[in-house]
Amino acid sequence: MSINQQTGAQEWPLWEVFVRSKAGLDHKHCGSLHAPDAPMALQMARDVYTRRQEGVSIWVVPSSAIVASDPGEKSMYFDPMEDKVYRHPTFYDLPKELDHM
Amino acid sequence: MYTQAMSIGPQDEARHLQSAQDQTRNDAFERRIDEGDFIEAKDWMPEHYRKTLVRQISQHAHSEIVGMLPEGNWITRAPTLKRKAILLAKVQDEGGHGLYLYSAAETLGTSRDQMLDALHTGKAKYSSIFNYPTLTWADIGVIGWLVDGAAIMNQVPLCRCSYGPYARAMIRICREESFHQRQGYESLLTMMQGGTDAQKAMVQDAVNRWWWPSLMMFGPADKDSPNSEQSMRWGIKRLSNDELRQKFVDATVPQADILGVTLPDPLLAWNAEREHYDFGPIDWSEFWRVVGGDGPCNRERLAARVKAWDEGAWVRDAALAHARKQATRAEAA
């Protein structure tokens, strides 16, 4: 995603857009766009991603600022959690009388 | 809209895998595809898959952007303020669709400038449908009804495309596209139900002109679309050109009846045995002529895009220069 940040000097930088769809919910990644600076990125994000009131708040982040885990190391990163079933409440058998614990 | 790129223009050949490591990765990739898994931007993928997607997504994006031109032609001449507001919103949507798709293509390692350059130099194609002129106001309604209707047929299956960023862009686009078709149909209905004889004739004339080009939007017949099989396997394509075309005809005939227009095909008839409508042969020589650059508006459309890009250069440069100056000042302060 950040490849073109280095290449085309005349291409506007890329921004990632996050939208909060309504108060109380998380901002969620919804796409990206090119803009020369942060105020323009926000304005364009509004026009591109919230034409039908899809949001009440927008974050824009330069794509180059995002650090991501390596998909090639997905299994090394995430699989170790697979055998840790004791981290889930359903792992524990409790007497029926207890019901809501 | 518009997945014609799958079947027209030069296609990338699948290359033989070089090493044992590539073979292993490729096998894992094929397994993920078979399991219906989504492929994401940074995941390993065969070069052929990447190139096919870049071509498909970028040409889809170009179609959205060029598609703004025939409709933009009528914004200043819309018959009422209401229709003008609707048309503006629709054209703005098409611009948005183009942007979602360019962004999706960029995740595959191509740049916006590279894609636009391919469009402007004529290397990249866009859907043949936009090389036809919008002669009357009724054309705007018919584009919504038939052209966007055909696009929806084409696009809904792509929401399940194996490439995540493309599938997500398609979900967003499909959500917005249904307004496009409904506003077009409603605008035609208004003319057919309350219009003068001249207005009704105008609708019929527009239908006559757009019907066959709309059927061509689905691309060549399956037997002439040799790359479809691979794209189907990868889930880049879910239904064949002919299947989609048939679905479109079946859906559209009853809509034409309700509207009170005829479709310009004497061979169009219900086939009880097949449980589908039969329809007449498509003039593929016209299709290939338009795809090859000799449609009624090919030169005009491309010239309009190039002009907009060239004349907007100073704005893009100024915005960037301003942003750099601000950043330098902020650093110094």
Tab-separated table of C-alpha atoms in Angstrom, chain B residues 126-279:
chain	number	residue	atom	x	y	z
B	126	TYR	CA	-12.980	0.383	-20.437
B	127	SER	CA	-16.461	-0.990	-21.015
B	128	SER	CA	-17.616	-0.727	-24.631
B	129	ILE	CA	-20.976	0.669	-23.509
B	130	PHE	CA	-19.601	4.144	-22.804
B	131	ASN	CA	-18.602	4.660	-26.379
B	132	TYR	CA	-22.225	5.245	-27.312
B	133	PRO	CA	-23.693	8.766	-27.238
B	134	THR	CA	-26.459	10.038	-24.945
B	135	LEU	CA	-28.654	11.785	-27.505
B	136	THR	CA	-31.793	12.536	-25.478
B	137	TRP	CA	-32.917	12.811	-21.856
B	138	ALA	CA	-34.489	9.361	-22.152
B	139	ASP	CA	-30.993	7.931	-22.638
B	140	ILE	CA	-30.223	8.867	-19.046
B	141	GLY	CA	-33.173	6.836	-17.780
B	142	VAL	CA	-32.299	3.921	-20.040
B	143	ILE	CA	-28.681	3.935	-18.874
B	144	GLY	CA	-29.934	3.617	-15.308
B	145	TRP	CA	-32.353	0.856	-16.161
B	146	LEU	CA	-30.434	-1.241	-18.700
B	147	VAL	CA	-26.762	-0.325	-18.350
B	148	ASP	CA	-26.737	-0.201	-14.560
B	149	GLY	CA	-29.065	-3.200	-14.529
B	150	ALA	CA	-26.549	-5.163	-16.588
B	151	ALA	CA	-23.762	-3.882	-14.356
B	152	ILE	CA	-25.550	-5.129	-11.248
B	153	MET	CA	-25.959	-8.600	-12.781
B	154	ASN	CA	-22.266	-8.561	-13.453
B	155	GLN	CA	-21.160	-7.150	-10.149
B	156	VAL	CA	-23.213	-8.937	-7.548
B	157	PRO	CA	-21.275	-12.217	-8.019
B	158	LEU	CA	-18.008	-10.264	-7.667
B	159	CYS	CA	-18.877	-9.450	-4.057
B	160	ARG	CA	-17.697	-13.026	-3.409
B	161	CYS	CA	-14.518	-12.630	-5.440
B	162	SER	CA	-11.494	-14.374	-3.923
B	163	TYR	CA	-9.493	-11.153	-3.674
B	164	GLY	CA	-10.572	-9.417	-0.460
B	165	PRO	CA	-10.009	-5.749	-1.369
B	166	TYR	CA	-11.896	-6.190	-4.661
B	167	ALA	CA	-14.757	-8.060	-2.993
B	168	ARG	CA	-15.097	-5.357	-0.342
B	169	ALA	CA	-15.121	-2.589	-2.960
B	170	MET	CA	-17.792	-4.506	-4.859
B	171	ILE	CA	-20.013	-4.835	-1.790
B	172	ARG	CA	-19.914	-1.083	-1.318
B	173	ILE	CA	-20.562	-0.476	-5.005
B	174	CYS	CA	-23.473	-2.904	-5.247
B	175	ARG	CA	-25.125	-1.282	-2.259
B	176	GLU	CA	-25.093	2.029	-4.098
B	177	GLU	CA	-25.832	0.713	-7.558
B	178	SER	CA	-29.412	-0.295	-6.867
B	179	PHE	CA	-30.385	3.375	-6.477
B	180	HIS	CA	-28.959	3.931	-9.948
B	181	GLN	CA	-31.163	1.361	-11.591
B	182	ARG	CA	-34.305	2.343	-9.719
B	183	GLN	CA	-33.976	6.069	-10.424
B	184	GLY	CA	-33.512	5.315	-14.129
B	185	TYR	CA	-36.538	3.081	-14.325
B	186	GLU	CA	-38.661	5.553	-12.373
B	187	SER	CA	-37.638	8.386	-14.646
B	188	LEU	CA	-38.725	6.328	-17.685
B	189	LEU	CA	-41.950	5.339	-15.965
B	190	THR	CA	-42.756	9.001	-15.403
B	191	MET	CA	-42.399	9.655	-19.125
B	192	MET	CA	-44.303	6.550	-20.193
B	193	GLN	CA	-47.204	7.127	-17.826
B	194	GLY	CA	-47.615	10.876	-17.859
B	195	GLY	CA	-45.662	11.933	-20.904
B	196	THR	CA	-46.694	13.152	-24.333
B	197	ASP	CA	-46.594	10.860	-27.354
B	198	ALA	CA	-43.314	12.460	-28.348
B	199	GLN	CA	-41.826	11.715	-24.934
B	200	LYS	CA	-42.993	8.104	-25.079
B	201	ALA	CA	-41.477	7.769	-28.530
B	202	MET	CA	-38.251	9.200	-27.130
B	203	VAL	CA	-38.134	6.474	-24.471
B	204	GLN	CA	-38.752	3.762	-27.049
B	205	ASP	CA	-36.051	5.192	-29.285
B	206	ALA	CA	-33.554	5.200	-26.414
B	207	VAL	CA	-34.428	1.578	-25.554
B	208	ASN	CA	-33.942	0.606	-29.194
B	209	ARG	CA	-30.492	2.133	-29.273
B	210	TRP	CA	-29.244	0.816	-25.891
B	211	TRP	CA	-30.641	-2.713	-25.880
B	212	TRP	CA	-27.997	-4.462	-27.966
B	213	PRO	CA	-25.022	-2.548	-26.580
B	214	SER	CA	-26.301	-3.496	-23.101
B	215	LEU	CA	-26.297	-7.185	-24.022
B	216	MET	CA	-22.739	-6.775	-25.310
B	217	MET	CA	-21.656	-5.512	-21.881
B	218	PHE	CA	-21.453	-9.110	-20.696
B	219	GLY	CA	-18.618	-9.730	-23.139
B	220	PRO	CA	-18.163	-12.301	-25.902
B	221	ALA	CA	-19.992	-15.612	-25.955
B	222	ASP	CA	-18.509	-18.251	-23.667
B	223	LYS	CA	-17.031	-20.163	-26.584
B	224	ASP	CA	-15.044	-17.030	-27.524
B	225	SER	CA	-13.932	-16.274	-23.997
B	226	PRO	CA	-11.066	-18.707	-23.395
B	227	ASN	CA	-9.782	-17.076	-20.217
B	228	SER	CA	-12.997	-17.408	-18.315
B	229	GLU	CA	-12.200	-20.853	-17.001
B	230	GLN	CA	-9.136	-19.781	-15.044
B	231	SER	CA	-10.932	-16.723	-13.687
B	232	MET	CA	-13.829	-18.896	-12.587
B	233	ARG	CA	-11.444	-21.251	-10.809
B	234	TRP	CA	-9.932	-18.334	-8.945
B	235	GLY	CA	-13.307	-16.963	-8.054
B	236	ILE	CA	-12.483	-13.703	-9.848
B	237	LYS	CA	-15.458	-14.548	-11.954
B	238	ARG	CA	-18.422	-16.526	-10.701
B	239	LEU	CA	-20.827	-16.852	-13.626
B	240	SER	CA	-20.039	-17.073	-17.316
B	241	ASN	CA	-20.759	-14.274	-19.805
B	242	ASP	CA	-23.632	-16.167	-21.383
B	243	GLU	CA	-25.170	-17.144	-18.057
B	244	LEU	CA	-25.166	-13.531	-16.907
B	245	ARG	CA	-26.533	-12.314	-20.227
B	246	GLN	CA	-29.397	-14.797	-20.015
B	247	LYS	CA	-30.179	-13.744	-16.456
B	248	PHE	CA	-30.270	-10.132	-17.589
B	249	VAL	CA	-32.635	-10.829	-20.490
B	250	ASP	CA	-34.931	-12.897	-18.261
B	251	ALA	CA	-35.091	-10.116	-15.679
B	252	THR	CA	-35.524	-7.307	-18.174
B	253	VAL	CA	-38.349	-8.573	-20.402
B	254	PRO	CA	-41.036	-8.299	-17.698
B	255	GLN	CA	-39.696	-4.878	-16.703
B	256	ALA	CA	-40.099	-3.696	-20.305
B	257	ASP	CA	-43.708	-4.903	-20.257
B	258	ILE	CA	-44.499	-2.947	-17.118
B	259	LEU	CA	-42.836	0.099	-18.593
B	260	GLY	CA	-44.789	-0.254	-21.822
B	261	VAL	CA	-41.861	-0.439	-24.224
B	262	THR	CA	-40.798	-3.144	-26.637
B	263	LEU	CA	-37.310	-4.575	-26.901
B	264	PRO	CA	-35.885	-4.363	-30.426
B	265	ASP	CA	-35.500	-8.079	-31.054
B	266	PRO	CA	-38.076	-9.955	-33.204
B	267	LEU	CA	-36.657	-13.285	-32.005
B	268	LEU	CA	-37.197	-12.533	-28.339
B	269	ALA	CA	-39.612	-15.202	-27.058
B	270	TRP	CA	-40.270	-17.276	-23.952
B	271	ASN	CA	-38.954	-20.800	-24.272
B	272	ALA	CA	-41.054	-22.972	-21.974
B	273	GLU	CA	-38.725	-25.916	-22.339
B	274	ARG	CA	-35.616	-23.988	-21.267
B	275	GLU	CA	-37.600	-21.753	-18.943
B	276	HIS	CA	-35.665	-18.800	-20.313
B	277	TYR	CA	-36.195	-16.182	-22.976
B	278	ASP	CA	-34.629	-16.940	-26.335
B	279	PHE	CA	-33.107	-13.936	-28.030
